[in-house]
Amino acid sequence: MSNGQPHYIVFANEKGGTGKSTTAVHVAVALSMQGHTVAVLDLDPRQRTVTRYLENREETCRRRDIALPTPVYAVHDDDNLASLEQRIETLARDADYIVVDTPGRDDRFAKYMATRANTLVTPMNDSFVDFDLIGQVDPESFKVRKLSFYSELIWEARKTRAKSDGVTIDWVLLRNRLQHIEARNMRRVGDALLELSKRVGFRVIPGLSERVVYRELFPSGLTLLDKGQLGELGVSHIAARQELREMVSGLSLPLGLELRAEQGAV
């Protein structure tokens, strides 16, 4: 980066099943495809979803005798902050970006890395079950009644960070599993997110739809960006790739990230 420090992209949500790891892998690979040096830090030593994905990717490269842009990666499996700091320091030496995937539960290391983020990404499914992580709504009017503990935590972290080193954490809410047909629940969730965003200061962007293709790619470690390795593409694959392109663009990352078709990204 221009200031000699990597840009930290932290994917965090205390609820599981929101597409956090899938999104993190695709963003990390997208950045690698643009020629950036990317490191991935996996903070979930039990599930290791991101790590397993990238291990599968490396195995596919060996099996097919091909070269694919792949970030370096590491798992934090110790139980102390000092070892985490040491691992971060090692990854940060040559990295333009550090992508951090956190566990879908209350975790002290995840909270710590959220305070270190430049871009904090919170994927959520389009439902009030997931909305409850960031705010509570009135059951009759669906107006935001109060902030959740998590929103208050990030709000305080952003204020503290701005005062300490002048960095503004860009908090992005990623709406995954949006329905293709406009529904009443979708509108209500959207209205509640808009209302809360004005109070807390996050951005809302569309994420990834519920698509079988993402789950199918895991065993090979391939992503929708690996043009030429996916075989014949159907309409759903092409739509998913465009959706991914728009999501990455919406993150508004530095260094002018663009997914160009001529580079094999889309």
mmCIF file with all atom_site columns, N, CA, C and O in Angstrom, residues 8 39 72 74 83-95 98:
data_model
loop_
_atom_site.group_PDB
_atom_site.id
_atom_site.type_symbol
_atom_site.label_atom_id
_atom_site.label_alt_id
_atom_site.label_comp_id
_atom_site.label_asym_id
_atom_site.label_entity_id
_atom_site.label_seq_id
_atom_site.pdbx_PDB_ins_code
_atom_site.Cartn_x
_atom_site.Cartn_y
_atom_site.Cartn_z
_atom_site.occupancy
_atom_site.B_iso_or_equiv
_atom_site.pdbx_formal_charge
_atom_site.auth_seq_id
_atom_site.auth_comp_id
_atom_site.auth_asym_id
_atom_site.auth_atom_id
_atom_site.pdbx_PDB_model_num
ATOM 1  N N  . TYR A 1 8  ? -6.421 -4.038  5.726  1.00 0.00 ? 8  TYR A N  1
ATOM 2  C CA . TYR A 1 8  ? -7.055 -5.168  6.389  1.00 0.00 ? 8  TYR A CA 1
ATOM 3  C C  . TYR A 1 8  ? -8.535 -5.242  6.023  1.00 0.00 ? 8  TYR A C  1
ATOM 4  O O  . TYR A 1 8  ? -9.287 -4.278  6.237  1.00 0.00 ? 8  TYR A O  1
ATOM 5  N N  . ALA A 1 39 ? -2.580 -11.933 1.758  1.00 0.00 ? 39 ALA A N  1
ATOM 6  C CA . ALA A 1 39 ? -2.448 -12.939 2.812  1.00 0.00 ? 39 ALA A CA 1
ATOM 7  C C  . ALA A 1 39 ? -3.816 -13.149 3.440  1.00 0.00 ? 39 ALA A C  1
ATOM 8  O O  . ALA A 1 39 ? -4.566 -12.189 3.645  1.00 0.00 ? 39 ALA A O  1
ATOM 9  N N  . VAL A 1 72 ? -1.320 -16.387 0.040  1.00 0.00 ? 72 VAL A N  1
ATOM 10 C CA . VAL A 1 72 ? -0.749 -17.161 1.142  1.00 0.00 ? 72 VAL A CA 1
ATOM 11 C C  . VAL A 1 72 ? -1.769 -17.173 2.269  1.00 0.00 ? 72 VAL A C  1
ATOM 12 O O  . VAL A 1 72 ? -2.644 -16.295 2.346  1.00 0.00 ? 72 VAL A O  1
ATOM 13 N N  . ALA A 1 74 ? -2.721 -18.586 6.582  1.00 0.00 ? 74 ALA A N  1
ATOM 14 C CA . ALA A 1 74 ? -2.285 -19.125 7.864  1.00 0.00 ? 74 ALA A CA 1
ATOM 15 C C  . ALA A 1 74 ? -3.486 -19.230 8.783  1.00 0.00 ? 74 ALA A C  1
ATOM 16 O O  . ALA A 1 74 ? -4.464 -18.479 8.646  1.00 0.00 ? 74 ALA A O  1
ATOM 17 N N  . SER A 1 83 ? 0.622  -14.225 20.258 1.00 0.00 ? 83 SER A N  1
ATOM 18 C CA . SER A 1 83 ? 0.908  -15.066 19.092 1.00 0.00 ? 83 SER A CA 1
ATOM 19 C C  . SER A 1 83 ? 0.131  -14.591 17.874 1.00 0.00 ? 83 SER A C  1
ATOM 20 O O  . SER A 1 83 ? 0.607  -14.697 16.741 1.00 0.00 ? 83 SER A O  1
ATOM 21 N N  . LEU A 1 84 ? -1.078 -14.058 18.089 1.00 0.00 ? 84 LEU A N  1
ATOM 22 C CA . LEU A 1 84 ? -1.844 -13.502 16.984 1.00 0.00 ? 84 LEU A CA 1
ATOM 23 C C  . LEU A 1 84 ? -1.120 -12.298 16.388 1.00 0.00 ? 84 LEU A C  1
ATOM 24 O O  . LEU A 1 84 ? -0.989 -12.173 15.165 1.00 0.00 ? 84 LEU A O  1
ATOM 25 N N  . GLU A 1 85 ? -0.629 -11.424 17.246 1.00 0.00 ? 85 GLU A N  1
ATOM 26 C CA . GLU A 1 85 ? 0.109  -10.251 16.776 1.00 0.00 ? 85 GLU A CA 1
ATOM 27 C C  . GLU A 1 85 ? 1.356  -10.654 16.000 1.00 0.00 ? 85 GLU A C  1
ATOM 28 O O  . GLU A 1 85 ? 1.692  -10.056 14.975 1.00 0.00 ? 85 GLU A O  1
ATOM 29 N N  . GLN A 1 86 ? 2.019  -11.703 16.465 1.00 0.00 ? 86 GLN A N  1
ATOM 30 C CA . GLN A 1 86 ? 3.214  -12.178 15.779 1.00 0.00 ? 86 GLN A CA 1
ATOM 31 C C  . GLN A 1 86 ? 2.874  -12.719 14.399 1.00 0.00 ? 86 GLN A C  1
ATOM 32 O O  . GLN A 1 86 ? 3.587  -12.469 13.425 1.00 0.00 ? 86 GLN A O  1
ATOM 33 N N  . ARG A 1 87 ? 1.760  -13.446 14.322 1.00 0.00 ? 87 ARG A N  1
ATOM 34 C CA . ARG A 1 87 ? 1.348  -13.995 13.030 1.00 0.00 ? 87 ARG A CA 1
ATOM 35 C C  . ARG A 1 87 ? 0.973  -12.867 12.074 1.00 0.00 ? 87 ARG A C  1
ATOM 36 O O  . ARG A 1 87 ? 1.287  -12.911 10.880 1.00 0.00 ? 87 ARG A O  1
ATOM 37 N N  . ILE A 1 88 ? 0.270  -11.859 12.581 1.00 0.00 ? 88 ILE A N  1
ATOM 38 C CA . ILE A 1 88 ? -0.111 -10.717 11.757 1.00 0.00 ? 88 ILE A CA 1
ATOM 39 C C  . ILE A 1 88 ? 1.125  -10.003 11.237 1.00 0.00 ? 88 ILE A C  1
ATOM 40 O O  . ILE A 1 88 ? 1.209  -9.628  10.060 1.00 0.00 ? 88 ILE A O  1
ATOM 41 N N  . GLU A 1 89 ? 2.094  -9.816  12.110 1.00 0.00 ? 89 GLU A N  1
ATOM 42 C CA . GLU A 1 89 ? 3.326  -9.135  11.721 1.00 0.00 ? 89 GLU A CA 1
ATOM 43 C C  . GLU A 1 89 ? 4.038  -9.883  10.596 1.00 0.00 ? 89 GLU A C  1
ATOM 44 O O  . GLU A 1 89 ? 4.537  -9.272  9.635  1.00 0.00 ? 89 GLU A O  1
ATOM 45 N N  . THR A 1 90 ? 4.056  -11.213 10.689 1.00 0.00 ? 90 THR A N  1
ATOM 46 C CA . THR A 1 90 ? 4.688  -12.024 9.647  1.00 0.00 ? 90 THR A CA 1
ATOM 47 C C  . THR A 1 90 ? 3.952  -11.894 8.321  1.00 0.00 ? 90 THR A C  1
ATOM 48 O O  . THR A 1 90 ? 4.563  -11.690 7.263  1.00 0.00 ? 90 THR A O  1
ATOM 49 N N  . LEU A 1 91 ? 2.625  -11.984 8.355  1.00 0.00 ? 91 LEU A N  1
ATOM 50 C CA . LEU A 1 91 ? 1.827  -11.885 7.130  1.00 0.00 ? 91 LEU A CA 1
ATOM 51 C C  . LEU A 1 91 ? 1.907  -10.497 6.503  1.00 0.00 ? 91 LEU A C  1
ATOM 52 O O  . LEU A 1 91 ? 1.818  -10.351 5.282  1.00 0.00 ? 91 LEU A O  1
ATOM 53 N N  . ALA A 1 92 ? 2.059  -9.479  7.338  1.00 0.00 ? 92 ALA A N  1
ATOM 54 C CA . ALA A 1 92 ? 1.995  -8.097  6.863  1.00 0.00 ? 92 ALA A CA 1
ATOM 55 C C  . ALA A 1 92 ? 3.275  -7.622  6.190  1.00 0.00 ? 92 ALA A C  1
ATOM 56 O O  . ALA A 1 92 ? 3.280  -6.563  5.546  1.00 0.00 ? 92 ALA A O  1
ATOM 57 N N  . ARG A 1 93 ? 4.351  -8.379  6.291  1.00 0.00 ? 93 ARG A N  1
ATOM 58 C CA . ARG A 1 93 ? 5.645  -7.907  5.791  1.00 0.00 ? 93 ARG A CA 1
ATOM 59 C C  . ARG A 1 93 ? 5.619  -7.565  4.311  1.00 0.00 ? 93 ARG A C  1
ATOM 60 O O  . ARG A 1 93 ? 6.195  -6.563  3.883  1.00 0.00 ? 93 ARG A O  1
ATOM 61 N N  . ASP A 1 94 ? 4.989  -8.398  3.513  1.00 0.00 ? 94 ASP A N  1
ATOM 62 C CA . ASP A 1 94 ? 4.988  -8.168  2.068  1.00 0.00 ? 94 ASP A CA 1
ATOM 63 C C  . ASP A 1 94 ? 3.585  -8.020  1.492  1.00 0.00 ? 94 ASP A C  1
ATOM 64 O O  . ASP A 1 94 ? 3.421  -7.990  0.267  1.00 0.00 ? 94 ASP A O  1
ATOM 65 N N  . ALA A 1 95 ? 2.571  -7.946  2.319  1.00 0.00 ? 95 ALA A N  1
ATOM 66 C CA . ALA A 1 95 ? 1.190  -7.987  1.836  1.00 0.00 ? 95 ALA A CA 1
ATOM 67 C C  . ALA A 1 95 ? 0.648  -6.606  1.494  1.00 0.00 ? 95 ALA A C  1
ATOM 68 O O  . ALA A 1 95 ? 0.891  -5.634  2.213  1.00 0.00 ? 95 ALA A O  1
ATOM 69 N N  . ILE A 1 98 ? -4.538 -7.946  3.722  1.00 0.00 ? 98 ILE A N  1
ATOM 70 C CA . ILE A 1 98 ? -4.715 -9.088  4.601  1.00 0.00 ? 98 ILE A CA 1
ATOM 71 C C  . ILE A 1 98 ? -6.213 -9.309  4.759  1.00 0.00 ? 98 ILE A C  1
ATOM 72 O O  . ILE A 1 98 ? -6.936 -8.434  5.242  1.00 0.00 ? 98 ILE A O  1
#
